[in-house]
Short mmCIF file of C-alpha atoms and ligand atoms in Angstrom, two decimals:
data_model
loop_
_atom_site.label_atom_id
_atom_site.label_comp_id
_atom_site.label_asym_id
_atom_site.label_seq_id
_atom_site.Cartn_x
_atom_site.Cartn_y
_atom_site.Cartn_z
CA MET A 1 -8.60 17.78 2.61
CA SER A 2 -10.59 19.45 5.97
CA LYS A 3 -13.72 17.43 7.07
CA VAL A 4 -16.51 19.70 7.40
CA THR A 5 -19.86 19.25 10.07
CA TYR A 6 -23.18 20.04 7.53
CA PHE A 7 -26.13 22.17 8.67
CA SER A 8 -28.00 19.35 9.07
CA GLY A 9 -25.03 17.07 11.48
CA GLU A 10 -23.94 15.24 9.45
CA SER A 11 -20.19 15.31 8.23
CA PHE A 12 -18.47 14.76 5.49
CA PRO A 13 -14.85 15.36 3.95
CA LEU A 14 -14.51 18.22 2.18
CA GLU A 15 -11.60 18.60 -1.37
CA MET A 16 -9.21 21.49 -0.84
CA HIS A 17 -8.67 21.46 -3.91
CA LYS A 18 -10.47 21.54 -7.16
CA VAL A 19 -9.66 19.19 -10.73
CA ARG A 20 -8.44 21.27 -13.42
CA ILE A 21 -7.73 18.59 -15.75
CA ILE A 22 -9.76 15.21 -16.37
CA GLN A 23 -9.97 11.83 -17.48
CA LYS A 24 -13.10 10.17 -19.12
CA LEU A 25 -14.03 6.72 -17.85
CA THR A 26 -16.63 4.31 -19.43
CA LEU A 27 -18.43 1.82 -17.77
CA LEU A 28 -19.35 -1.16 -20.30
CA PRO A 29 -21.96 -3.07 -19.68
CA ILE A 30 -21.87 -6.14 -17.67
CA GLU A 31 -21.95 -8.90 -20.41
CA GLU A 32 -18.19 -7.03 -21.67
CA ARG A 33 -17.03 -7.04 -17.96
CA LEU A 34 -17.38 -10.22 -17.85
CA ARG A 35 -16.09 -11.68 -20.95
CA ALA A 36 -12.82 -9.01 -19.21
CA VAL A 37 -12.69 -10.82 -16.01
CA GLU A 38 -12.54 -13.65 -18.08
CA GLU A 39 -8.96 -13.13 -20.06
CA ALA A 40 -7.60 -11.59 -17.24
CA GLY A 41 -8.23 -15.37 -15.63
CA TYR A 42 -10.15 -13.57 -12.44
CA ASN A 43 -6.81 -11.74 -11.96
CA THR A 44 -7.29 -7.99 -11.53
CA PHE A 45 -3.66 -7.67 -11.80
CA LEU A 46 -4.64 -8.28 -16.03
CA LEU A 47 -7.83 -6.91 -16.09
CA GLN A 48 -6.97 -3.99 -19.60
CA ASN A 49 -7.53 -0.69 -17.79
CA LYS A 50 -9.68 0.30 -20.80
CA ASP A 51 -12.23 -2.40 -19.63
CA VAL A 52 -11.80 -0.77 -15.21
CA PHE A 53 -14.64 1.75 -14.87
CA LEU A 54 -12.68 3.59 -10.78
CA ASP A 55 -9.23 1.70 -10.69
CA MET A 56 -8.47 1.39 -6.93
CA LEU A 57 -6.14 -1.75 -7.38
CA THR A 58 -3.47 0.56 -5.38
CA ASP A 59 -1.81 3.77 -4.94
CA SER A 60 0.89 2.98 -6.76
CA GLY A 61 2.08 5.69 -9.25
CA VAL A 62 -1.39 6.71 -9.19
CA ASN A 63 -1.73 9.35 -7.02
CA ALA A 64 -3.25 13.21 -9.34
CA MET A 65 -0.27 15.47 -9.58
CA SER A 66 -0.69 18.93 -7.98
CA ASP A 67 -0.26 22.32 -10.83
CA ARG A 68 3.23 23.17 -9.10
CA GLN A 69 4.42 19.73 -9.72
CA GLN A 70 3.96 19.64 -13.32
CA ALA A 71 5.09 23.26 -13.43
CA ALA A 72 8.38 21.64 -12.28
CA MET A 73 8.43 18.52 -14.39
CA LEU A 74 8.91 21.54 -17.57
CA THR A 75 11.79 22.69 -15.74
CA ALA A 76 13.34 19.06 -14.73
CA ASP A 77 17.41 19.57 -16.00
CA ASP A 78 18.27 16.39 -18.19
CA ALA A 79 21.87 15.51 -17.19
CA TYR A 80 23.42 11.69 -17.11
CA ALA A 81 25.30 12.91 -13.97
CA GLY A 82 25.09 15.94 -11.91
CA SER A 83 21.97 17.49 -13.25
CA GLU A 84 20.53 20.52 -11.51
CA THR A 85 16.83 18.03 -9.92
CA PHE A 86 18.59 15.19 -8.81
CA THR A 87 20.77 18.18 -6.42
CA ARG A 88 16.61 20.33 -4.98
CA LEU A 89 15.28 16.22 -4.74
CA HIS A 90 18.20 15.48 -2.54
CA ALA A 91 18.17 18.46 -0.44
CA LYS A 92 14.20 18.48 -0.01
CA LEU A 93 14.60 14.43 1.27
CA SER A 94 17.31 15.36 3.44
CA GLU A 95 15.27 18.15 4.80
CA VAL A 96 11.69 16.03 5.56
CA PHE A 97 14.18 12.93 6.71
CA GLY A 98 17.26 15.18 8.09
CA MET A 99 19.37 12.62 6.60
CA LYS A 100 22.15 13.85 4.63
CA TYR A 101 22.47 10.59 1.75
CA PHE A 102 20.54 9.47 -0.84
CA LEU A 103 20.48 7.08 -2.94
CA PRO A 104 17.67 6.61 -5.63
CA THR A 105 16.50 4.23 -6.77
CA HIS A 106 13.39 3.46 -10.00
CA GLN A 107 10.65 2.84 -7.34
CA GLY A 108 10.47 1.07 -3.77
CA ARG A 109 10.92 -2.41 -4.57
CA ALA A 110 14.73 -1.86 -6.01
CA ALA A 111 15.94 -0.46 -2.80
CA GLU A 112 14.93 -3.38 -0.82
CA HIS A 113 16.52 -5.26 -3.28
CA ILE A 114 19.71 -3.40 -2.72
CA LEU A 115 19.24 -3.58 0.98
CA ALA A 116 19.06 -7.22 0.50
CA ARG A 117 21.51 -7.65 -0.71
CA GLY A 118 23.83 -4.70 1.20
CA PHE A 119 22.53 -6.82 4.45
CA VAL A 120 20.82 -10.02 4.65
CA LYS A 121 23.35 -12.97 4.99
CA PRO A 122 21.40 -16.66 4.23
CA GLY A 123 20.06 -17.77 7.61
CA GLN A 124 19.62 -14.14 8.60
CA ILE A 125 16.83 -12.94 9.64
CA VAL A 126 14.73 -10.18 9.46
CA ALA A 127 11.95 -8.68 11.85
CA THR A 128 9.64 -6.63 10.84
CA ASN A 129 6.15 -5.50 12.70
CA TYR A 130 4.48 -6.80 9.30
CA HIS A 131 5.78 -8.42 5.34
CA PHE A 132 5.61 -6.87 2.19
CA THR A 133 5.02 -8.79 -0.89
CA THR A 134 8.39 -7.63 -2.15
CA THR A 135 10.38 -6.74 0.07
CA LYS A 136 9.71 -10.64 1.60
CA ALA A 137 10.15 -11.41 -2.07
CA HIS A 138 13.53 -9.61 -2.14
CA ILE A 139 14.73 -10.94 1.16
CA THR A 140 13.82 -14.74 0.99
CA ALA A 141 16.27 -14.43 -2.64
CA GLN A 142 18.85 -13.46 -0.09
CA GLY A 143 18.38 -17.01 2.19
CA GLY A 144 16.92 -14.38 4.41
CA GLU A 145 13.99 -15.62 6.97
CA VAL A 146 10.86 -12.91 7.68
CA VAL A 147 9.93 -13.05 11.36
CA GLU A 148 6.88 -10.74 11.92
CA LEU A 149 6.05 -9.21 15.20
CA ILE A 150 3.16 -7.36 15.03
CA GLU A 151 1.07 -6.82 17.94
CA PRO A 152 -2.21 -9.12 18.44
CA SER A 153 -4.71 -6.64 17.41
CA GLY A 154 -2.74 -5.48 13.78
CA LEU A 155 -4.49 -9.43 12.98
CA SER A 156 -7.86 -8.68 14.01
CA VAL A 157 -9.59 -7.03 11.71
CA THR A 158 -11.94 -5.56 14.00
CA SER A 159 -10.58 -2.86 16.39
CA ASP A 160 -10.57 0.03 17.91
CA GLU A 161 -6.82 0.05 18.42
CA PRO A 162 -5.74 3.13 17.14
CA PHE A 163 -2.02 1.83 16.13
CA LYS A 164 -3.18 -2.30 14.44
CA GLY A 165 0.81 -1.22 12.73
CA ASN A 166 2.55 -1.74 16.55
CA VAL A 167 5.44 -3.89 17.30
CA ASP A 168 4.48 -6.90 19.81
CA ILE A 169 8.06 -5.02 22.12
CA ASP A 170 7.67 -9.16 23.75
CA ALA A 171 8.41 -10.62 21.40
CA LEU A 172 11.14 -9.09 19.97
CA THR A 173 13.08 -8.94 22.86
CA ASN A 174 12.04 -12.52 23.05
CA LEU A 175 13.35 -13.23 19.29
CA ILE A 176 16.87 -11.58 20.29
CA ASN A 177 17.09 -13.56 23.38
CA GLU A 178 16.29 -17.11 21.88
CA ARG A 179 17.70 -16.12 17.75
CA GLY A 180 20.71 -13.48 18.81
CA ALA A 181 20.89 -10.05 18.28
CA GLU A 182 23.85 -11.14 15.58
CA ASN A 183 21.79 -13.24 13.47
CA ILE A 184 19.25 -10.43 12.87
CA ALA A 185 20.17 -8.37 9.32
CA PHE A 186 18.33 -5.42 10.53
CA PHE A 187 14.02 -4.58 11.84
CA ARG A 188 12.17 -3.58 8.95
CA VAL A 189 9.04 -1.16 10.47
CA GLU A 190 6.55 -0.94 7.50
CA THR A 191 4.75 2.79 8.91
CA GLY A 192 0.97 1.77 7.78
CA THR A 193 1.19 -1.29 6.95
CA ASN A 194 0.00 -2.24 4.21
CA LEU A 195 -0.98 -5.82 4.20
CA VAL A 196 -3.05 -5.56 6.95
CA GLY A 197 -5.60 -2.83 6.22
CA GLY A 198 -3.13 0.08 5.59
CA GLN A 199 -2.64 0.61 10.04
CA PRO A 200 0.06 2.95 11.33
CA HIS A 201 2.50 2.48 14.35
CA SER A 202 2.70 4.98 17.51
CA LEU A 203 5.91 7.13 17.61
CA SER A 204 6.22 5.97 21.05
CA ASN A 205 6.05 2.16 19.99
CA LEU A 206 8.81 3.38 17.06
CA ARG A 207 10.28 5.01 20.42
CA ALA A 208 10.52 1.64 21.84
CA VAL A 209 11.85 -0.77 18.98
CA SER A 210 14.53 2.04 17.67
CA HIS A 211 15.87 1.89 21.97
CA ILE A 212 15.78 -1.91 21.05
CA CYS A 213 17.63 -2.46 18.71
CA ARG A 214 20.53 0.66 19.49
CA ARG A 215 20.84 -1.57 22.93
CA HIS A 216 21.76 -5.18 20.36
CA GLY A 217 23.54 -3.23 17.26
CA ILE A 218 20.35 -4.28 15.06
CA PRO A 219 19.66 -1.68 11.99
CA LEU A 220 16.66 -0.55 12.25
CA VAL A 221 15.39 0.36 9.11
CA MET A 222 12.38 1.89 7.99
CA ASP A 223 9.49 1.83 4.78
CA ALA A 224 8.53 4.79 4.42
CA SER A 225 6.31 4.23 1.20
CA LEU A 226 3.30 4.52 3.32
CA LEU A 227 4.50 7.26 5.54
CA ALA A 228 2.14 10.51 4.28
CA ASP A 229 -0.71 8.51 6.32
CA ASN A 230 1.14 7.39 8.68
CA LEU A 231 1.53 10.74 10.15
CA TYR A 232 -1.65 12.11 9.64
CA PHE A 233 -2.56 9.42 12.37
CA ILE A 234 0.47 10.33 14.51
CA LYS A 235 -0.65 13.64 14.20
CA THR A 236 -4.48 12.64 14.56
CA ARG A 237 -4.51 9.81 17.23
CA GLU A 238 -1.37 10.32 19.68
CA PRO A 239 -2.38 13.45 22.20
CA GLU A 240 1.32 13.57 22.63
CA CYS A 241 1.89 14.65 18.64
CA ALA A 242 -1.56 16.50 18.45
CA ASP A 243 0.28 19.60 18.40
CA TRP A 244 3.31 18.93 16.21
CA SER A 245 3.43 19.69 12.76
CA VAL A 246 3.62 17.09 10.02
CA ALA A 247 7.15 18.18 9.67
CA ASP A 248 8.34 17.92 12.90
CA ILE A 249 6.51 14.18 13.29
CA TRP A 250 8.48 13.41 10.46
CA LEU A 251 11.76 13.76 11.78
CA ALA A 252 10.84 13.10 15.32
CA ILE A 253 10.34 9.47 12.89
CA SER A 254 13.64 9.89 10.99
CA GLN A 255 15.60 10.30 13.88
CA LEU A 256 14.94 6.73 15.06
CA CYS A 257 15.81 4.87 12.35
CA ASP A 258 19.07 4.22 10.54
CA ILE A 259 18.15 3.72 7.80
CA ILE A 260 14.93 4.35 5.26
CA TYR A 261 13.91 3.84 1.73
CA PHE A 262 10.92 4.61 0.41
CA SER A 263 8.75 4.49 -2.98
CA ALA A 264 8.40 7.50 -4.41
CA ARG A 265 4.89 5.99 -6.52
CA LYS A 266 3.66 6.54 -2.79
CA LEU A 267 5.07 9.16 -1.00
CA GLY A 268 5.63 12.04 -3.08
CA PHE A 269 3.35 11.52 -5.71
CA GLY A 270 5.31 10.94 -8.30
CA ARG A 271 7.45 7.69 -9.78
CA GLY A 272 10.30 6.66 -7.95
CA GLY A 273 12.40 6.06 -5.26
CA GLY A 274 15.12 5.68 -2.74
CA ILE A 275 17.24 5.20 0.29
CA VAL A 276 18.58 7.67 3.13
CA THR A 277 20.89 7.30 6.17
CA ASP A 278 22.53 9.64 7.60
CA ASP A 279 26.16 7.09 8.24
CA LEU A 280 28.51 7.38 5.76
CA LYS A 281 29.59 3.22 6.08
CA ILE A 282 26.32 2.29 5.27
CA TYR A 283 25.71 5.30 2.35
CA GLU A 284 29.07 3.59 0.92
CA SER A 285 28.22 0.11 1.55
CA LEU A 286 25.67 0.50 -0.63
CA ARG A 287 26.82 2.42 -2.97
CA ALA A 288 27.83 0.25 -5.23
CA TRP A 289 24.44 -1.67 -6.32
CA VAL A 290 22.63 1.90 -7.47
CA PRO A 291 25.27 2.44 -10.56
CA MET A 292 25.06 -1.77 -11.39
CA PHE A 293 21.18 -1.89 -11.04
CA GLU A 294 19.48 1.15 -11.15
CA GLY A 295 21.02 3.72 -12.82
CA PHE A 296 24.18 6.54 -12.19
CA LEU A 297 23.93 7.75 -8.34
CA THR A 298 22.28 11.25 -10.03
CA TYR A 299 19.08 9.35 -11.02
CA GLY A 300 18.88 5.77 -9.92
CA GLY A 301 16.44 4.84 -13.07
CA MET A 302 14.30 8.29 -12.70
CA SER A 303 13.17 10.19 -15.10
CA VAL A 304 14.45 14.02 -14.41
CA ARG A 305 10.78 15.32 -14.93
CA GLU A 306 10.10 12.22 -12.05
CA MET A 307 12.17 13.57 -9.29
CA GLU A 308 11.22 17.31 -9.93
CA ALA A 309 7.75 15.97 -9.02
CA ILE A 310 8.62 14.17 -5.69
CA THR A 311 10.48 17.46 -4.82
CA ILE A 312 7.30 19.34 -4.63
CA GLY A 313 4.99 16.01 -4.36
CA LEU A 314 7.17 15.55 -0.42
CA ASP A 315 6.42 19.49 0.15
CA GLU A 316 3.02 19.15 -0.43
CA THR A 317 2.64 15.67 1.88
CA LEU A 318 4.05 18.40 4.89
CA ASP A 319 0.93 20.72 3.97
CA GLU A 320 -1.85 18.51 6.51
CA ASP A 321 -4.56 20.00 3.97
CA MET A 322 -2.87 17.70 1.13
CA ILE A 323 -2.08 14.75 3.64
CA ASN A 324 -5.78 14.55 5.47
CA GLN A 325 -7.33 13.72 2.18
CA GLY A 326 -6.57 9.77 1.77
CA PRO A 327 -7.19 9.06 5.50
CA LEU A 328 -10.89 11.58 5.62
CA PHE A 329 -11.97 9.29 2.38
CA ILE A 330 -10.71 6.29 3.22
CA ALA A 331 -12.54 6.72 6.10
CA HIS A 332 -16.15 8.13 4.79
CA PHE A 333 -15.80 4.92 2.49
CA VAL A 334 -15.48 2.63 5.46
CA ASP A 335 -18.24 4.39 7.30
CA GLU A 336 -20.31 3.63 4.06
CA MET A 337 -19.38 0.63 4.13
CA GLU A 338 -20.25 -0.39 7.88
CA ARG A 339 -23.44 1.43 7.64
CA ARG A 340 -24.45 -1.21 5.16
CA GLY A 341 -23.38 -3.65 7.20
CA ILE A 342 -20.81 -4.90 4.67
CA PRO A 343 -17.62 -6.30 6.84
CA VAL A 344 -14.73 -4.11 6.74
CA VAL A 345 -11.10 -3.93 8.47
CA THR A 346 -11.16 -1.26 11.46
CA PRO A 347 -10.28 2.13 12.54
CA ALA A 348 -10.34 2.75 8.61
CA GLY A 349 -6.03 3.25 7.86
CA GLY A 350 -4.93 4.96 5.41
CA LEU A 351 -3.64 3.63 1.29
CA GLY A 352 -7.76 2.03 0.87
CA ALA A 353 -10.60 0.86 2.38
CA HIS A 354 -10.51 -3.09 2.98
CA VAL A 355 -12.99 -5.17 2.47
CA ASP A 356 -12.55 -8.34 4.74
CA ALA A 357 -13.66 -11.55 2.54
CA MET A 358 -13.46 -14.01 5.28
CA ARG A 359 -16.86 -12.60 6.56
CA PHE A 360 -17.79 -11.06 3.88
CA LEU A 361 -17.84 -14.92 1.66
CA ASP A 362 -17.84 -17.28 4.71
CA HIS A 363 -18.84 -20.01 2.44
CA VAL A 364 -15.57 -19.63 0.08
CA ASP A 365 -12.49 -22.00 1.77
CA GLN A 366 -9.48 -20.62 2.24
CA ARG A 367 -7.99 -22.77 0.05
CA GLN A 368 -10.58 -21.34 -3.39
CA TYR A 369 -9.25 -18.24 -2.44
CA PRO A 370 -11.91 -15.39 -1.10
CA SER A 371 -9.73 -12.29 -1.41
CA GLY A 372 -9.28 -12.93 -4.97
CA ALA A 373 -13.25 -14.46 -5.26
CA LEU A 374 -14.26 -10.90 -4.28
CA ALA A 375 -12.52 -9.03 -6.20
CA ALA A 376 -13.37 -10.56 -9.50
CA ALA A 377 -17.18 -10.38 -7.98
CA VAL A 378 -17.14 -6.98 -7.16
CA TYR A 379 -15.30 -6.51 -10.40
CA LEU A 380 -18.37 -8.00 -12.40
CA ALA A 381 -21.01 -5.66 -10.17
CA SER A 382 -19.20 -2.11 -11.17
CA GLY A 383 -16.16 -2.33 -12.65
CA VAL A 384 -14.45 -1.38 -10.10
CA ARG A 385 -11.54 -2.80 -10.10
CA GLY A 386 -9.67 -3.27 -6.22
CA MET A 387 -6.69 -5.99 -5.50
CA GLU A 388 -6.28 -9.72 -3.50
CA ARG A 389 -3.82 -8.77 -0.33
CA GLY A 390 -5.26 -12.70 1.01
CA THR A 391 -3.77 -15.95 0.36
CA LEU A 392 -3.08 -15.86 -3.29
CA SER A 393 -0.84 -12.61 -2.70
CA GLU A 394 1.18 -15.51 -0.09
CA GLN A 395 3.83 -16.88 -1.62
CA ARG A 396 3.98 -20.55 -0.73
CA GLU A 397 6.48 -22.37 1.31
CA PRO A 398 9.72 -24.15 -0.61
CA ASP A 399 7.70 -28.04 0.31
CA GLY A 400 5.59 -26.43 -2.09
CA THR A 401 2.62 -25.76 1.12
CA GLU A 402 0.86 -23.46 0.87
CA PRO A 403 0.43 -20.87 3.88
CA LEU A 404 -2.90 -19.29 4.70
CA ALA A 405 -2.76 -15.72 4.86
CA HIS A 406 -3.89 -13.70 7.91
CA MET A 407 -6.24 -12.46 6.07
CA GLU A 408 -8.68 -12.32 3.79
CA LEU A 409 -8.93 -8.49 2.53
CA LEU A 410 -9.52 -6.80 -0.96
CA ARG A 411 -8.36 -3.64 -0.66
CA LEU A 412 -10.13 -1.26 -2.45
CA ALA A 413 -6.84 1.57 -2.59
CA LEU A 414 -7.96 5.44 -3.01
CA PRO A 415 -5.32 7.26 -5.03
CA ARG A 416 -4.83 10.24 -3.57
CA ARG A 417 -6.68 13.09 -4.95
CA VAL A 418 -8.47 11.06 -7.20
CA PHE A 419 -11.77 9.92 -7.19
CA THR A 420 -14.67 11.78 -5.87
CA LEU A 421 -17.46 11.44 -3.36
CA SER A 422 -19.67 10.30 -5.65
CA GLN A 423 -17.81 8.01 -6.79
CA VAL A 424 -16.83 6.29 -4.03
CA GLN A 425 -20.81 6.43 -3.60
CA TYR A 426 -21.10 5.12 -6.30
CA ALA A 427 -17.93 2.14 -4.88
CA THR A 428 -20.74 1.56 -1.74
CA ASP A 429 -23.42 0.52 -3.19
CA ARG A 430 -22.23 -2.33 -5.94
CA ILE A 431 -20.22 -3.24 -3.14
CA HIS A 432 -23.26 -3.84 -1.11
CA TRP A 433 -25.39 -5.25 -3.65
CA VAL A 434 -22.81 -8.28 -3.49
CA TYR A 435 -23.33 -8.12 -0.44
CA ALA A 436 -26.46 -8.59 -1.16
CA ASN A 437 -26.05 -11.46 -2.95
CA ARG A 438 -22.85 -13.24 -1.41
CA ARG A 439 -24.10 -16.66 -1.55
CA ILE A 440 -23.96 -16.85 -5.36
CA VAL A 441 -20.39 -15.73 -5.16
CA GLY A 442 -17.55 -18.98 -5.44
CA GLY A 443 -14.26 -19.44 -5.08
CA LEU A 444 -11.62 -19.47 -7.53
CA GLU A 445 -8.72 -22.20 -8.92
CA TRP A 446 -5.41 -22.28 -10.65
CA VAL A 447 -4.99 -22.57 -14.28
CA GLU A 448 -1.58 -21.65 -14.37
CA GLU A 449 0.22 -20.84 -10.79
CA PRO A 450 3.84 -18.80 -11.08
CA GLU A 451 6.59 -19.80 -8.54
CA ILE A 452 7.50 -16.26 -7.68
CA LEU A 453 4.87 -13.44 -7.09
CA ARG A 454 2.12 -15.70 -7.86
CA PHE A 455 -0.82 -12.70 -7.39
CA PHE A 456 1.18 -10.95 -10.18
CA TYR A 457 0.19 -13.23 -13.19
CA GLY A 458 -1.40 -16.13 -12.65
CA ARG A 459 -4.34 -17.42 -14.03
CA LEU A 460 -7.33 -19.00 -12.07
CA ARG A 461 -11.17 -19.41 -13.30
CA ALA A 462 -13.97 -19.91 -11.82
CA VAL A 463 -14.98 -22.86 -9.14
CA GLY A 464 -18.75 -24.28 -10.62
CA ASP A 465 -20.81 -21.51 -12.93
CA TRP A 466 -21.56 -18.43 -10.23
CA GLN A 467 -20.07 -15.41 -12.81
CA HIS A 468 -22.78 -16.08 -14.41
CA ALA A 469 -25.66 -16.05 -11.98
CA LEU A 470 -23.83 -13.43 -10.53
CA VAL A 471 -24.38 -11.64 -14.35
CA ALA A 472 -28.34 -12.45 -14.08
CA LYS A 473 -28.74 -11.68 -10.78
CA PHE A 474 -27.58 -8.57 -11.55
CA ARG A 475 -29.70 -7.96 -15.00
CA GLU A 476 -32.41 -8.87 -12.86
CA ASP A 477 -32.14 -6.58 -10.25
CA PHE A 478 -31.09 -3.52 -12.07
CA GLY A 479 -32.80 -3.95 -15.35
CA SER A 480 -30.36 -2.68 -17.38
CA SER A 481 -26.05 -3.49 -17.92
CA LEU A 482 -25.12 -1.04 -15.84
C1 PLP B 1 4.40 0.02 -2.90
C2 PLP B 1 5.00 -0.88 -1.59
C3 PLP B 1 6.38 -1.57 -1.89
C4 PLP B 1 7.45 -1.65 -3.60
O1 PLP B 1 7.79 0.08 -3.84
P1 PLP B 1 7.49 -0.06 -5.50
O2 PLP B 1 7.48 1.44 -5.93
O3 PLP B 1 6.07 -0.46 -6.32
O4 PLP B 1 8.30 -1.00 -6.20
C5 PLP B 1 7.03 -1.51 -0.51
N1 PLP B 1 6.85 -1.01 0.53
C6 PLP B 1 5.82 -0.94 0.49
C7 PLP B 1 5.09 -0.84 2.16
C8 PLP B 1 5.05 -0.69 -0.37
O5 PLP B 1 2.91 -0.02 0.25
#
């Protein structure tokens, strides 16, 4: 992707790839979308793909593969143990991360499972810039406590701060002084901070975190699932790195960490995951969990085809024309929404565009899940499937109280290389329409609330009858069901 200036003076992202395989989409009439969302318990995770027009739920495992990735998949070497495919993936990981050892897992959360088992003892703390849903579930399942130390700007929805994922260094020092380094199982830095809008951290902030962790003997673990976007933001927003190659920034980051894990459903345009480290002791201490929970050490639950795809995908991540595709598309989406007055998270981050449901539906009580309601309303109005990232995505405390999320966001993920600008334009237009009619939209309430990771499969219903009013207004305004 590059950003070109048109003769008119306007500037737009331009794809540096062409589409050679397509998948047909259907846009259902709004009455059918109403049926689908009711069947899904107002939870966009429970929608059937056949009922979805543009799937902006996630970037996980749904990024478009390249011709090179598909070609490599045909050369995969199938073997339970010692496959050439694994050797190639391992070599590529060593090259990009500069770390010798690799433990494969079937996806990112499986790496979290192993790290939590290996490091977290009951009562211990895992400090982090910001938690992620599956990470927190694994840490608390081991009896650990997650403490968030993101800089205050990370939690303000609109800001000019380029690195809203940065760690608050004073807060880290205070935590160590108050609770003791020996009670901190590890520090987890999440690159491209998912739950606060795909916001990056800077290289210099990571340096400061690493320095403190090393001084106190606290292992520094990076969740590198969203590293590609963060690399791009470091290159474009951190003056020190403007002339560095992506590969150099990547290595500089790795050198500051003791352990790095990732979801290859995001990093590497494939499906899988793993843990890398340069420390033999750490590798040996975690190794036994892989054959026990994932699969043998040379596949860890991944198919050989996916491993080939990831190897090439990592290579493509070093290509600036490739990694800027996500951020430039997202920035365009965010700008277009902002121009229409729709409240969004700024600056634009990675992963997707994030709509601020707290401002969008400021008449809906946070206990009635405004971002869940907005996700359902946007699906109704457009067939676009986004994801709730707010209070629904939180977990109740052991005593049953419900923590309210810092932010109520509707995330519209842009899987890489999948959508066109006209599709982004359509989504913007329909969200604009919902915004113009936002007073019609009400809240949600539980029908079935699971105890763990409730947002994945819990079922809700509309409070009142706002969904029918929204459908009626749609028909009136557009004169059709589409
Ligand atoms: C997606 C994600 C994970 C979990 O990875 P899966 O492959 O979906 O299990 C962990 N951390 C972050 C930051 C993620 O975005």
